[in-house]
Short mmCIF file of C-alpha atoms in Angstrom, two decimals:
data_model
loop_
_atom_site.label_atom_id
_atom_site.label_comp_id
_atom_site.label_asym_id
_atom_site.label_seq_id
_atom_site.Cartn_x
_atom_site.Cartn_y
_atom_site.Cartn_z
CA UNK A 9 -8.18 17.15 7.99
CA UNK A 10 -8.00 13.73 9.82
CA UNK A 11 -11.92 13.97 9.88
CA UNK A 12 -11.92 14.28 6.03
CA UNK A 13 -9.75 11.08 6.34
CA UNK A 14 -11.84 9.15 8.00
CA UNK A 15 -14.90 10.06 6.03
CA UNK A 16 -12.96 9.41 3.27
CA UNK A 17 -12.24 5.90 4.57
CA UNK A 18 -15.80 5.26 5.55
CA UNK A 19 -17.26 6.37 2.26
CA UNK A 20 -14.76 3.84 0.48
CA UNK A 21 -15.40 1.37 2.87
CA UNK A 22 -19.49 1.82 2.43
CA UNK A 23 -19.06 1.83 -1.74
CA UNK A 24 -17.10 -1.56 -0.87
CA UNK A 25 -19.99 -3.04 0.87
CA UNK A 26 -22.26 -1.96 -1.53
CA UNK A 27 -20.86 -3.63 -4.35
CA UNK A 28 -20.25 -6.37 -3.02
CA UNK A 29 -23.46 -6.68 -1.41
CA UNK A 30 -25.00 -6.10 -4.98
CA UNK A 31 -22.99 -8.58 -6.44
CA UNK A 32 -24.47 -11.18 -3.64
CA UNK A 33 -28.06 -9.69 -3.48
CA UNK A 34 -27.98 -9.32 -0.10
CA UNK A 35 -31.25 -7.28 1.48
CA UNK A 36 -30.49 -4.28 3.11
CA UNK A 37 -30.18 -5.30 6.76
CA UNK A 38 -27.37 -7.85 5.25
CA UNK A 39 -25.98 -4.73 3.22
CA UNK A 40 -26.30 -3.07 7.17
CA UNK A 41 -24.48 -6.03 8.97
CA UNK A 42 -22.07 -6.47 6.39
CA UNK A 43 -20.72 -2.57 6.77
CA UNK A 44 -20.54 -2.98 10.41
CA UNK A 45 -18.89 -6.28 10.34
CA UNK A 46 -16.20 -4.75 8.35
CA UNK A 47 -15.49 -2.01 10.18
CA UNK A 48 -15.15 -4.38 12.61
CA UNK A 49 -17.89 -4.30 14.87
CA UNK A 50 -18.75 -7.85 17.13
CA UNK A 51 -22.04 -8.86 17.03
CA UNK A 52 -22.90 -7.12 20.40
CA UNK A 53 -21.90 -3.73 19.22
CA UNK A 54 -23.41 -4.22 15.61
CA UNK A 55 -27.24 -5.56 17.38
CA UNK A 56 -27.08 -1.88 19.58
CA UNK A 57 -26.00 0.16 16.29
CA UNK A 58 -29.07 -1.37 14.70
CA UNK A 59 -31.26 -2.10 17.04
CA UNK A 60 -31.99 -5.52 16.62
CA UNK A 61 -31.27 -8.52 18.24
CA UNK A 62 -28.01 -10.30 18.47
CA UNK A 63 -29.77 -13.45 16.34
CA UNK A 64 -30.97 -11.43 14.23
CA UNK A 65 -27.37 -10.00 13.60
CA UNK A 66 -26.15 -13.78 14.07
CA UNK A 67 -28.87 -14.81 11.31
CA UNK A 68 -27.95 -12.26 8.58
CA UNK A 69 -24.31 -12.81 9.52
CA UNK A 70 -24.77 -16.12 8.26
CA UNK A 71 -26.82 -15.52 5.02
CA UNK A 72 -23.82 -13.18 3.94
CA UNK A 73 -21.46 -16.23 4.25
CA UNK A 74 -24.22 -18.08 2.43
CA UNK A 75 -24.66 -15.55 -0.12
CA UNK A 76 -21.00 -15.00 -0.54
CA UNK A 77 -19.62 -18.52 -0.69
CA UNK A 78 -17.80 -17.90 2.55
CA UNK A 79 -16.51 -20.39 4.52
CA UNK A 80 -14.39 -18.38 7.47
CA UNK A 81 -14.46 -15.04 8.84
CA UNK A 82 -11.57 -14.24 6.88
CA UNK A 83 -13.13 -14.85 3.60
CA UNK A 84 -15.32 -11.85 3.84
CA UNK A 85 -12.94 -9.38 4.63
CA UNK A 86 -10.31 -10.68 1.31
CA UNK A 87 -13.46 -10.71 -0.41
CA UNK A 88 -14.05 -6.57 0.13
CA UNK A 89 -10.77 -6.07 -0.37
CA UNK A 90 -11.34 -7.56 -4.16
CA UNK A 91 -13.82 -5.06 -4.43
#
């Protein structure tokens, strides 16, 4: 049952991102990045998930800001939450 929860929690999370990343036009590495960064992944652990390099990570980190009108790392996250 807790497993459910979880996936339940992911899948929410991942329709989150997607909207969001839609409503942004981000590619899908960015789309990627973005559902990693907000389940809270650093830039280390989201590079090894994906395996890429940590500028590439840095890079699309920063066209999601872009994208999003984002000035702080706590913009993104109030930003899903809209979703």
């Amino acid at each position: 049952e807790v497993r459910h929860e979880a996936e339940a929690v992911n899948d929410a999370l991942r329709d989150a991102c997607l909207t969001f990343a839609a409503s942004c036009n981000l590619t899908e590495a960015e789309q990627d990045t973005l559902f990693y960064l907000a389940k809270g992944f650093t830039i280390n652990r989201i590079a090894e998930e994906r395996v890429v390099s940590k500028n590439t990570v840095k890079s699309q980190i920063t066209s999601i800001y872009r994208k999003a009108g984002v000035h702080s790392k706590q913009g993104l996250p109030d930003l899903l939450n809209d979703q």
